[in-house]
Coordinates of C-alpha atoms in Angstrom, one line a residue:
Chain P
X1 CA 145.5 102.5 189.6
X2 CA 148.4 100.0 189.6
X3 CA 147.6 96.4 188.9
X4 CA 148.4 93.7 191.5
X5 CA 150.2 90.5 191.1
X6 CA 149.8 87.9 193.8
X7 CA 152.7 85.6 193.7
X8 CA 156.3 84.8 194.6
X9 CA 159.5 85.4 192.8
X10 CA 160.5 81.7 193.2
X11 CA 157.6 81.0 191.0
X12 CA 158.5 81.0 187.4
X13 CA 154.9 81.6 186.4
X14 CA 154.9 84.7 188.5
X15 CA 158.1 86.0 186.9
X16 CA 156.5 85.4 183.5
X17 CA 153.8 88.0 184.3
X18 CA 156.3 90.4 185.9
X19 CA 158.5 90.3 182.8
X20 CA 155.6 91.3 180.7
X21 CA 154.7 94.1 182.9
X22 CA 158.3 95.4 182.9
X23 CA 158.4 95.0 179.1
X24 CA 155.4 97.3 178.8
X25 CA 156.7 99.7 181.4
X26 CA 153.5 99.2 183.5
X27 CA 153.1 100.1 187.1
X28 CA 152.3 97.1 189.3
X29 CA 152.4 95.9 192.9
X30 CA 153.8 92.4 193.8
X31 CA 151.8 91.1 196.7
X32 CA 153.9 88.3 198.2
X33 CA 152.1 84.9 198.9
X34 CA 154.0 83.0 201.6
X35 CA 154.2 79.3 200.6
X36 CA 155.9 78.4 203.9
X37 CA 152.7 79.1 205.8
X38 CA 150.4 77.5 203.1
X39 CA 149.0 81.0 202.2
X40 CA 148.5 79.8 198.6
X41 CA 145.9 77.3 199.9
X42 CA 144.2 79.8 202.2
X43 CA 140.6 80.9 201.5
X44 CA 141.5 84.5 200.5
X45 CA 144.0 83.2 197.9
X46 CA 141.7 80.4 196.7
X47 CA 139.1 83.2 195.9
X48 CA 141.7 84.6 193.5
X49 CA 143.0 81.3 192.1
X50 CA 140.8 78.4 192.8
X51 CA 143.6 75.9 192.1
X52 CA 145.7 77.4 194.9
X53 CA 148.5 78.4 192.5
X54 CA 150.4 81.5 191.8
X55 CA 150.2 84.0 190.2
X56 CA 146.8 85.7 190.5
X57 CA 146.2 89.1 189.0
X58 CA 143.9 92.0 189.9
X59 CA 143.0 94.9 187.8
X60 CA 140.1 96.8 189.4
X61 CA 137.2 94.3 189.3
X62 CA 138.9 91.8 187.1
X63 CA 140.6 88.9 188.8
X64 CA 142.6 86.5 186.6
X65 CA 144.9 83.5 187.0
X66 CA 147.1 81.3 184.6
X67 CA 150.3 83.3 183.9
X68 CA 150.0 83.1 180.1
X69 CA 146.4 84.4 180.1
X70 CA 147.4 87.2 182.5
X71 CA 150.4 88.0 180.3
X72 CA 148.2 88.2 177.2
X73 CA 145.9 90.6 179.0
X74 CA 148.7 92.7 180.2
X75 CA 150.3 92.9 176.7
X76 CA 147.0 94.0 175.2
X77 CA 146.1 96.5 177.9
X78 CA 149.5 98.3 177.7
X79 CA 149.9 97.8 173.9
X80 CA 150.4 101.5 173.3
X81 CA 153.3 101.8 175.7
X82 CA 155.5 98.8 174.7
X83 CA 156.5 96.5 171.9
X84 CA 153.8 94.6 170.0
X85 CA 154.4 91.0 171.4
X86 CA 151.1 89.4 170.3
X87 CA 150.8 90.7 166.8
X88 CA 147.0 91.0 167.1
X89 CA 146.7 93.1 164.0
X90 CA 148.1 90.3 161.8
X91 CA 146.3 87.0 161.6
X92 CA 149.2 84.8 160.4
X93 CA 151.7 86.4 162.7
X94 CA 149.5 86.1 165.8
X95 CA 148.7 82.4 164.8
X96 CA 152.5 81.7 164.8
X97 CA 152.9 83.4 168.3
X98 CA 150.1 81.1 169.5
X99 CA 151.7 78.0 168.0
X100 CA 155.0 78.6 169.7
X101 CA 153.4 79.6 173.0
X102 CA 151.7 76.2 172.9
X103 CA 155.0 74.6 172.1
X104 CA 156.5 76.4 175.1
X105 CA 153.7 75.3 177.5
X106 CA 153.3 71.8 176.2
X107 CA 156.8 70.6 175.1
X108 CA 159.4 73.0 176.6
X109 CA 158.0 73.5 180.1
X110 CA 157.3 69.8 180.6
X111 CA 160.9 68.9 180.1
X112 CA 162.6 72.0 181.7
X113 CA 160.4 72.3 184.8
X114 CA 161.4 68.9 186.1
X115 CA 165.0 69.9 186.0
X116 CA 164.3 73.1 187.9
X117 CA 162.2 71.3 190.5
X118 CA 164.7 68.6 191.1
X119 CA 167.9 70.7 191.1
X120 CA 166.7 74.0 192.6
X121 CA 163.3 73.7 194.4
X122 CA 163.8 70.4 196.1
X123 CA 167.3 71.0 197.6
X124 CA 166.9 74.8 198.4
X125 CA 163.3 74.9 199.8
X126 CA 162.9 71.4 201.0
X127 CA 166.3 70.2 201.9
X128 CA 165.8 67.3 199.5
X129 CA 168.1 65.5 197.1
X130 CA 167.6 65.6 193.3
X131 CA 166.4 62.4 191.8
X132 CA 169.2 61.9 189.2
X133 CA 167.1 59.5 187.1
X134 CA 164.4 62.2 186.7
X135 CA 167.0 64.8 185.9
X136 CA 168.7 62.6 183.3
X137 CA 165.3 61.9 181.6
X138 CA 164.4 65.5 181.6
X139 CA 167.7 66.6 180.2
X140 CA 167.3 64.1 177.3
X141 CA 163.7 65.3 176.7
X142 CA 164.8 69.0 176.8
X143 CA 167.7 68.2 174.4
X144 CA 165.2 66.8 171.8
X145 CA 163.0 69.8 172.1
X146 CA 166.0 72.1 171.8
X147 CA 167.0 70.3 168.6
X148 CA 163.7 71.3 167.2
X149 CA 164.3 74.9 168.3
X150 CA 167.7 74.9 166.8
X151 CA 166.3 73.9 163.4
X152 CA 163.5 76.5 163.7
X153 CA 165.8 79.3 164.8
X154 CA 168.2 78.5 161.9
X155 CA 165.2 79.6 159.6
X156 CA 163.9 82.6 161.6
X157 CA 165.4 85.0 164.0
X158 CA 162.9 84.3 166.7
X159 CA 160.4 81.5 167.3
X160 CA 157.2 82.9 165.7
X161 CA 159.1 84.6 162.9
X162 CA 161.7 87.4 162.4
X163 CA 160.0 89.4 165.1
X164 CA 160.3 89.1 168.9
X165 CA 157.1 88.0 170.5
X166 CA 155.6 86.8 173.8
X167 CA 156.4 83.2 172.6
X168 CA 160.1 83.9 173.1
X169 CA 159.7 85.9 176.3
X170 CA 157.6 83.1 177.8
X171 CA 160.7 80.9 177.9
X172 CA 162.7 83.4 180.2
X173 CA 161.7 82.3 183.6
X174 CA 162.8 78.7 183.5
X175 CA 165.6 79.1 181.1
X176 CA 167.3 81.7 183.4
X177 CA 167.8 79.1 186.0
X178 CA 169.0 76.4 183.8
X179 CA 171.6 78.4 181.9
X180 CA 173.1 79.4 185.3
X181 CA 173.3 75.6 186.2
X182 CA 175.7 72.8 185.0
X183 CA 173.0 72.0 182.4
X184 CA 173.8 75.2 180.5
X185 CA 175.6 73.1 177.8
X186 CA 172.2 72.2 176.5
X187 CA 171.9 75.8 175.3
X188 CA 175.6 76.5 174.7
X189 CA 176.1 73.6 172.3
X190 CA 173.3 74.7 169.9
X191 CA 174.5 77.9 168.2
X192 CA 171.1 79.3 167.0
X193 CA 169.5 78.6 170.4
X194 CA 172.4 80.2 172.2
X195 CA 172.2 83.3 170.0
X196 CA 168.4 83.5 170.6
X197 CA 168.8 83.2 174.4
X198 CA 171.6 85.9 174.4
X199 CA 169.2 88.2 172.5
X200 CA 166.5 87.6 175.1
X201 CA 169.0 88.1 178.0
X202 CA 170.2 91.4 176.6
X203 CA 166.8 93.0 176.9
X204 CA 166.6 95.8 179.4
X205 CA 163.7 94.2 181.3
X206 CA 165.7 91.1 181.8
X207 CA 168.8 92.9 182.8
X208 CA 166.8 94.9 185.3
X209 CA 165.5 91.7 186.8
X210 CA 169.0 90.3 187.1
X211 CA 170.4 93.4 188.6
X212 CA 167.7 93.5 191.2
X213 CA 168.2 89.7 191.6
X214 CA 164.5 89.2 191.2
X215 CA 164.7 85.8 189.6
X216 CA 163.7 84.1 192.8
X217 CA 165.9 81.7 194.6
X218 CA 169.0 83.8 195.2
X219 CA 167.2 86.9 195.9
X220 CA 165.0 85.3 198.6
X221 CA 168.1 84.2 200.4
X222 CA 169.9 87.5 200.1
X223 CA 167.1 89.6 201.5
X224 CA 167.6 88.9 205.2
X225 CA 168.7 90.7 208.3
X226 CA 171.1 88.3 210.0
X227 CA 174.3 86.8 208.6
X228 CA 177.6 85.4 209.6
X229 CA 180.5 84.1 207.5
X230 CA 182.7 81.1 208.3
X231 CA 185.7 80.0 206.2
X232 CA 185.7 76.2 206.1
X233 CA 187.9 74.9 203.4
X234 CA 187.0 74.3 200.6
X235 CA 183.8 76.4 201.3
X236 CA 183.1 79.8 202.6
X237 CA 179.9 79.4 204.5
X238 CA 177.6 82.3 204.6
X239 CA 175.0 81.7 207.3
X240 CA 171.8 83.5 206.9
X241 CA 168.3 83.3 208.1
X242 CA 166.3 81.0 205.8
X243 CA 163.2 82.3 204.0
X244 CA 161.4 79.6 206.1
X245 CA 163.1 80.6 209.3
X246 CA 164.2 77.0 209.9
X247 CA 167.3 77.7 211.7
X248 CA 171.0 77.8 210.9
X249 CA 171.7 74.1 210.3
X250 CA 169.4 73.7 207.3
X251 CA 170.7 77.0 205.9
X252 CA 174.3 75.8 205.9
X253 CA 173.2 72.6 204.0
X254 CA 171.2 74.6 201.6
X255 CA 174.1 76.9 200.7
X256 CA 176.5 74.1 200.3
X257 CA 174.1 72.5 197.8
X258 CA 173.7 75.7 196.0
X259 CA 177.4 76.0 195.5
X260 CA 177.6 72.4 194.3
X261 CA 174.9 73.2 191.8
X262 CA 176.8 76.2 190.6
X263 CA 174.1 78.6 191.7
X264 CA 176.0 80.8 194.0
Chain A
X1 CA 127.9 95.2 169.9
X2 CA 126.5 92.2 168.0
X3 CA 123.1 91.3 169.1
X4 CA 122.4 87.5 169.5
X5 CA 120.0 86.1 166.9
X6 CA 117.9 83.0 167.3
X7 CA 117.8 81.9 163.7
X8 CA 120.6 79.6 162.9
X9 CA 120.7 80.5 159.3
X10 CA 121.1 84.2 160.2
X11 CA 123.9 83.2 162.7
X12 CA 125.8 81.5 159.9
X13 CA 125.4 84.3 157.4
X14 CA 128.7 86.1 157.0
X15 CA 128.7 89.6 158.4
X16 CA 131.3 92.4 158.1
X17 CA 132.5 93.9 161.3
X18 CA 135.1 96.7 161.2
X19 CA 138.0 96.0 163.3
X20 CA 138.5 97.7 166.7
X21 CA 140.4 100.9 166.2
X22 CA 142.7 101.5 169.1
X23 CA 143.5 105.2 170.0
X24 CA 147.1 104.6 168.9
X25 CA 146.2 103.3 165.4
X26 CA 147.7 105.5 162.7
X27 CA 145.3 104.2 160.2
X28 CA 147.6 101.6 158.6
X29 CA 146.6 98.7 161.0
X30 CA 142.9 99.7 160.6
X31 CA 143.2 99.7 156.8
X32 CA 145.1 96.5 156.6
X33 CA 142.7 94.7 158.9
X34 CA 139.6 96.1 157.2
X35 CA 140.9 95.0 153.8
X36 CA 141.7 91.5 155.3
X37 CA 138.2 91.1 156.6
X38 CA 136.6 92.3 153.4
X39 CA 138.7 89.6 151.7
X40 CA 137.4 87.0 154.0
X41 CA 133.8 88.2 153.5
X42 CA 134.3 88.0 149.7
X43 CA 135.6 84.4 150.0
X44 CA 132.8 83.4 152.3
X45 CA 130.2 84.6 149.8
X46 CA 130.7 81.4 147.9
X47 CA 134.1 82.3 146.3
X48 CA 136.1 80.0 148.6
X49 CA 138.5 78.1 146.4
X50 CA 140.8 77.0 149.2
X51 CA 139.6 74.3 151.6
X52 CA 141.2 73.9 154.9
X53 CA 143.1 70.6 155.2
X54 CA 143.3 69.0 158.6
X55 CA 146.0 66.2 158.8
X56 CA 145.3 63.7 161.5
X57 CA 143.4 60.7 162.6
X58 CA 139.6 61.3 163.0
X59 CA 139.3 59.3 166.2
X60 CA 142.2 61.3 167.9
X61 CA 141.3 64.0 170.5
X62 CA 143.3 66.9 169.1
X63 CA 142.1 66.7 165.5
X64 CA 138.5 66.5 166.8
X65 CA 139.0 69.8 168.7
X66 CA 139.9 71.5 165.4
X67 CA 137.1 69.9 163.4
X68 CA 134.6 71.0 166.0
X69 CA 135.8 74.6 165.7
X70 CA 135.5 74.4 161.9
X71 CA 132.0 73.0 162.1
X72 CA 130.9 75.6 164.6
X73 CA 132.1 78.3 162.1
X74 CA 130.5 76.6 159.1
X75 CA 133.9 76.2 157.4
X76 CA 134.3 73.4 154.9
X77 CA 137.4 71.2 155.4
X78 CA 139.1 68.0 154.2
X79 CA 140.4 65.5 156.8
X80 CA 143.6 63.9 155.4
X81 CA 144.2 60.6 157.3
X82 CA 147.5 60.2 159.1
X83 CA 148.2 56.5 159.9
X84 CA 149.4 57.0 163.5
X85 CA 148.8 53.3 164.3
X86 CA 151.7 52.6 161.9
X87 CA 153.8 55.6 163.1
X88 CA 153.3 57.7 160.0
X89 CA 153.4 60.8 162.3
X90 CA 157.1 60.0 163.3
X91 CA 158.4 59.7 159.7
X92 CA 160.6 62.4 158.3
X93 CA 158.1 63.7 155.8
X94 CA 155.6 64.3 158.6
X95 CA 158.2 65.8 160.9
X96 CA 158.9 68.4 158.3
X97 CA 155.3 69.7 159.0
X98 CA 154.9 69.0 162.7
X99 CA 158.4 68.7 164.2
X100 CA 157.1 67.1 167.5
X101 CA 155.5 64.2 165.6
X102 CA 152.0 64.8 166.8
X103 CA 148.6 65.3 165.1
X104 CA 147.0 67.5 163.9
X105 CA 148.5 70.1 161.7
X106 CA 146.4 72.2 159.2
X107 CA 147.2 73.8 155.9
X108 CA 145.1 76.9 155.1
X109 CA 146.3 78.4 151.9
X110 CA 149.9 79.3 152.4
X111 CA 149.7 79.0 156.2
X112 CA 150.6 75.7 158.1
X113 CA 149.9 75.5 161.7
X114 CA 150.2 72.8 164.4
X115 CA 149.1 72.6 168.2
X116 CA 145.3 72.2 168.2
X117 CA 144.7 74.9 170.8
X118 CA 146.7 77.5 168.6
X119 CA 144.8 76.3 165.6
X120 CA 141.4 76.9 167.1
X121 CA 142.4 80.3 168.4
X122 CA 143.4 81.1 164.8
X123 CA 140.1 79.8 163.3
X124 CA 138.0 81.6 165.9
X125 CA 139.9 84.9 165.0
X126 CA 139.8 84.4 161.2
X127 CA 136.1 83.6 161.2
X128 CA 135.1 86.0 164.0
X129 CA 132.4 87.3 161.7
X130 CA 130.5 84.0 161.4
X131 CA 128.9 81.5 163.7
X132 CA 129.0 81.8 167.5
X133 CA 131.5 84.3 169.1
X134 CA 134.1 81.9 170.6
X135 CA 136.6 84.5 172.0
X136 CA 134.5 87.0 174.0
X137 CA 133.8 90.6 173.1
X138 CA 135.6 92.8 175.5
X139 CA 139.3 92.6 176.6
X140 CA 138.0 91.3 180.0
X141 CA 135.9 88.6 178.4
X142 CA 138.8 87.6 176.1
X143 CA 141.1 87.3 179.2
X144 CA 138.6 84.9 180.8
X145 CA 138.5 82.8 177.7
X146 CA 142.3 82.8 177.6
X147 CA 142.4 81.8 181.3
X148 CA 140.1 78.8 181.0
X149 CA 141.8 77.7 177.8
X150 CA 145.0 77.6 179.7
X151 CA 143.3 75.8 182.6
X152 CA 142.3 73.0 180.1
X153 CA 145.8 72.8 178.8
X154 CA 147.7 72.9 182.1
X155 CA 145.4 71.7 184.9
X156 CA 143.0 69.5 183.1
X157 CA 144.7 67.8 180.1
X158 CA 147.6 66.4 182.2
X159 CA 145.1 64.2 184.0
X160 CA 142.6 63.6 181.1
X161 CA 145.4 62.3 178.8
X162 CA 146.6 59.3 180.9
X163 CA 143.1 58.2 181.6
X164 CA 142.2 58.2 177.8
X165 CA 145.6 56.7 176.9
X166 CA 145.5 53.9 179.5
X167 CA 141.9 53.1 179.6
X168 CA 140.8 53.5 176.0
X169 CA 143.8 53.8 173.5
X170 CA 146.0 51.1 174.7
X171 CA 143.2 48.5 175.2
X172 CA 142.0 49.0 171.7
X173 CA 145.6 48.4 170.4
X174 CA 145.8 45.3 172.6
X175 CA 148.7 46.8 174.6
X176 CA 149.2 46.7 178.3
X177 CA 148.0 49.7 180.2
X178 CA 149.3 51.3 183.4
X179 CA 146.3 51.1 185.8
X180 CA 148.1 53.0 188.6
X181 CA 148.8 56.0 186.3
X182 CA 145.1 56.0 185.2
X183 CA 143.8 55.6 188.8
X184 CA 146.0 58.5 190.1
X185 CA 144.9 60.7 187.2
X186 CA 141.2 60.0 188.0
X187 CA 141.7 61.2 191.5
X188 CA 143.4 64.4 190.3
X189 CA 140.9 65.0 187.6
X190 CA 138.1 64.7 190.2
X191 CA 139.7 67.4 192.3
X192 CA 139.9 69.7 189.2
X193 CA 136.3 69.0 188.4
X194 CA 135.4 70.1 191.9
X195 CA 136.8 73.5 191.0
X196 CA 134.8 73.4 187.8
X197 CA 131.7 72.7 189.8
X198 CA 132.2 75.9 191.8
X199 CA 132.8 78.0 188.7
X200 CA 129.8 76.6 186.8
X201 CA 127.6 77.3 189.8
X202 CA 128.3 81.0 189.1
X203 CA 128.4 81.0 185.2
X204 CA 126.7 78.9 182.6
X205 CA 129.9 78.3 180.8
X206 CA 133.5 78.3 182.0
X207 CA 134.5 81.8 180.8
X208 CA 131.0 83.4 181.3
X209 CA 127.5 83.0 180.1
X210 CA 128.3 82.1 176.5
X211 CA 129.9 79.0 174.9
X212 CA 133.5 79.8 173.9
X213 CA 136.7 78.0 172.9
X214 CA 137.4 77.4 176.6
X215 CA 134.5 75.0 176.7
X216 CA 135.1 73.5 173.2
X217 CA 138.7 72.4 173.9
X218 CA 137.5 70.1 176.8
X219 CA 135.0 68.1 174.7
X220 CA 136.9 65.4 172.8
X221 CA 139.0 63.9 175.7
X222 CA 136.2 64.3 178.2
X223 CA 133.8 62.4 175.9
X224 CA 136.1 59.4 175.8
X225 CA 136.5 59.5 179.6
X226 CA 132.8 59.6 180.2
X227 CA 131.6 57.2 177.4
X228 CA 134.5 54.9 176.8
X229 CA 136.4 54.7 180.1
X230 CA 133.3 54.0 182.3
X231 CA 133.9 57.2 184.3
X232 CA 130.6 58.9 184.1
X233 CA 130.6 58.9 187.9
X234 CA 133.1 61.8 187.7
X235 CA 130.2 64.0 186.6
X236 CA 127.3 62.4 188.4
X237 CA 128.0 64.0 191.8
X238 CA 128.6 67.5 190.2
X239 CA 125.2 69.0 189.2
X240 CA 126.6 72.0 187.4
X241 CA 129.4 70.2 185.6
X242 CA 126.9 67.6 184.5
X243 CA 124.4 70.2 183.1
X244 CA 127.3 72.0 181.4
X245 CA 128.5 68.7 179.8
X246 CA 125.0 67.8 178.5
X247 CA 124.7 71.4 177.1
X248 CA 128.0 71.5 175.3
X249 CA 127.8 67.9 173.9
X250 CA 124.2 68.6 172.7
X251 CA 125.4 71.3 170.4
X252 CA 124.5 70.5 166.7
X253 CA 128.1 71.2 165.6
X254 CA 129.6 68.6 168.1
X255 CA 127.0 66.0 167.0
X256 CA 128.1 66.6 163.4
X257 CA 131.7 66.0 164.3
X258 CA 130.8 62.8 166.1
X259 CA 128.7 61.6 163.1
X260 CA 131.5 62.6 160.7
X261 CA 134.0 60.6 162.7
X262 CA 131.7 57.6 163.0
X263 CA 130.9 57.4 159.3
X264 CA 134.6 57.8 158.3
X265 CA 134.0 61.1 156.6
X266 CA 136.9 62.8 154.8
X267 CA 135.2 66.0 153.3
X268 CA 133.0 68.2 155.3
X269 CA 130.7 70.8 153.8
X270 CA 128.3 72.9 156.0

């Protein structure tokens, strides 16, 4: 029986779990949770994730939440059909995987998530304007974290050692968005970090996600039934039904902002 | 399946458990892991020459998490004091060991690790054969432990930290605190504890009916919040959280950590 992931592709945490399932070649069903209707706070979803967050995960009688915990379970469950990304058979290697997973959750995510929220989530889904002060502070913080990564990756091919692990893959969901943005220079300017990222982005599972446009924001906007195109120098406006069905006007603004942020 | 025993000395006696053999194991992994566990058994039979060193300040939350795990497992350690009040943790020599300038880090033989939650996972795995089982037995139980470990890291700690920092750490140093940050964090933490109340009405501990790492990682910060920040009211209206709190802080291992910290200990032997 296929496992179920309850989530949304705009959620980086959901993508983290989906990436692991793809890496292990597992069969799964993505059950969309509609944020626009507050479904994530509805009683049926709160029964799956009492914090009203995504993703939640179901495997028979087992219900889990927290994307990294779900990912660990998936990587163990399907261990015989994919790469060894947790190194459970080796105490020192698995300890290093845990160290860099904690670094990802405690240091990396705290800096990069603020950039994603301000420059993508706020404008695209709420029609808001990025708080440039928050963005600048987060870019500086992320720069310092990436300096540590640059030093680390000059000593070993991947974060936990010379082997690819879940500690590396866990970085994909947020990083994908930021390298597609004007802040990509944070990664481009650090040669070992750049090489590390290019290695992750060349993996078949990543390429499949990109080809299917499953990295969230852009895919949601493309999957619609109604569209018109206007040429309005210097922009070509593609008017489409928003994922929140808010009407044409908001959609026009959203697409303009997306172009400004180099996301389309 | 390991049967629970009531005698604490029996609990602490090292046992040998062969590793789980997966259907895809060619024999090499099983051999390596068996040899490794026999090695640990040999060391634990009184031949331990290497003592784990924990680098940090005893009063800080994260080193206490690591010390608690070591005491639960009956593992001797040396606490090497890091003078964080004078910014020792931001100096180049320290940054060589912990590049983010935080405590603790540990040295266990040739292995150096940082991030307290990764360290306790390592210790719980390495010493799986002694003391309480802190990681669950089946893949499903392990997943629940992982889940609540992450809840503490991602949903609990972001609110616990500003409370302890503003209402305990800064006042001790005579520095001005941000009361608004602390007050907002108290409201958020209260909502998180309401979720804990629901969970703990179904299970005795967070991940199930046994004490695991998922409970352990909560203790040091919560203790400062309840005892030193005047916020015991956060637990008072939550019957199951309060009972859980009294149970886990009543554990002999935690009491030993508290006593070790209060007496300025530097070497611990079980």
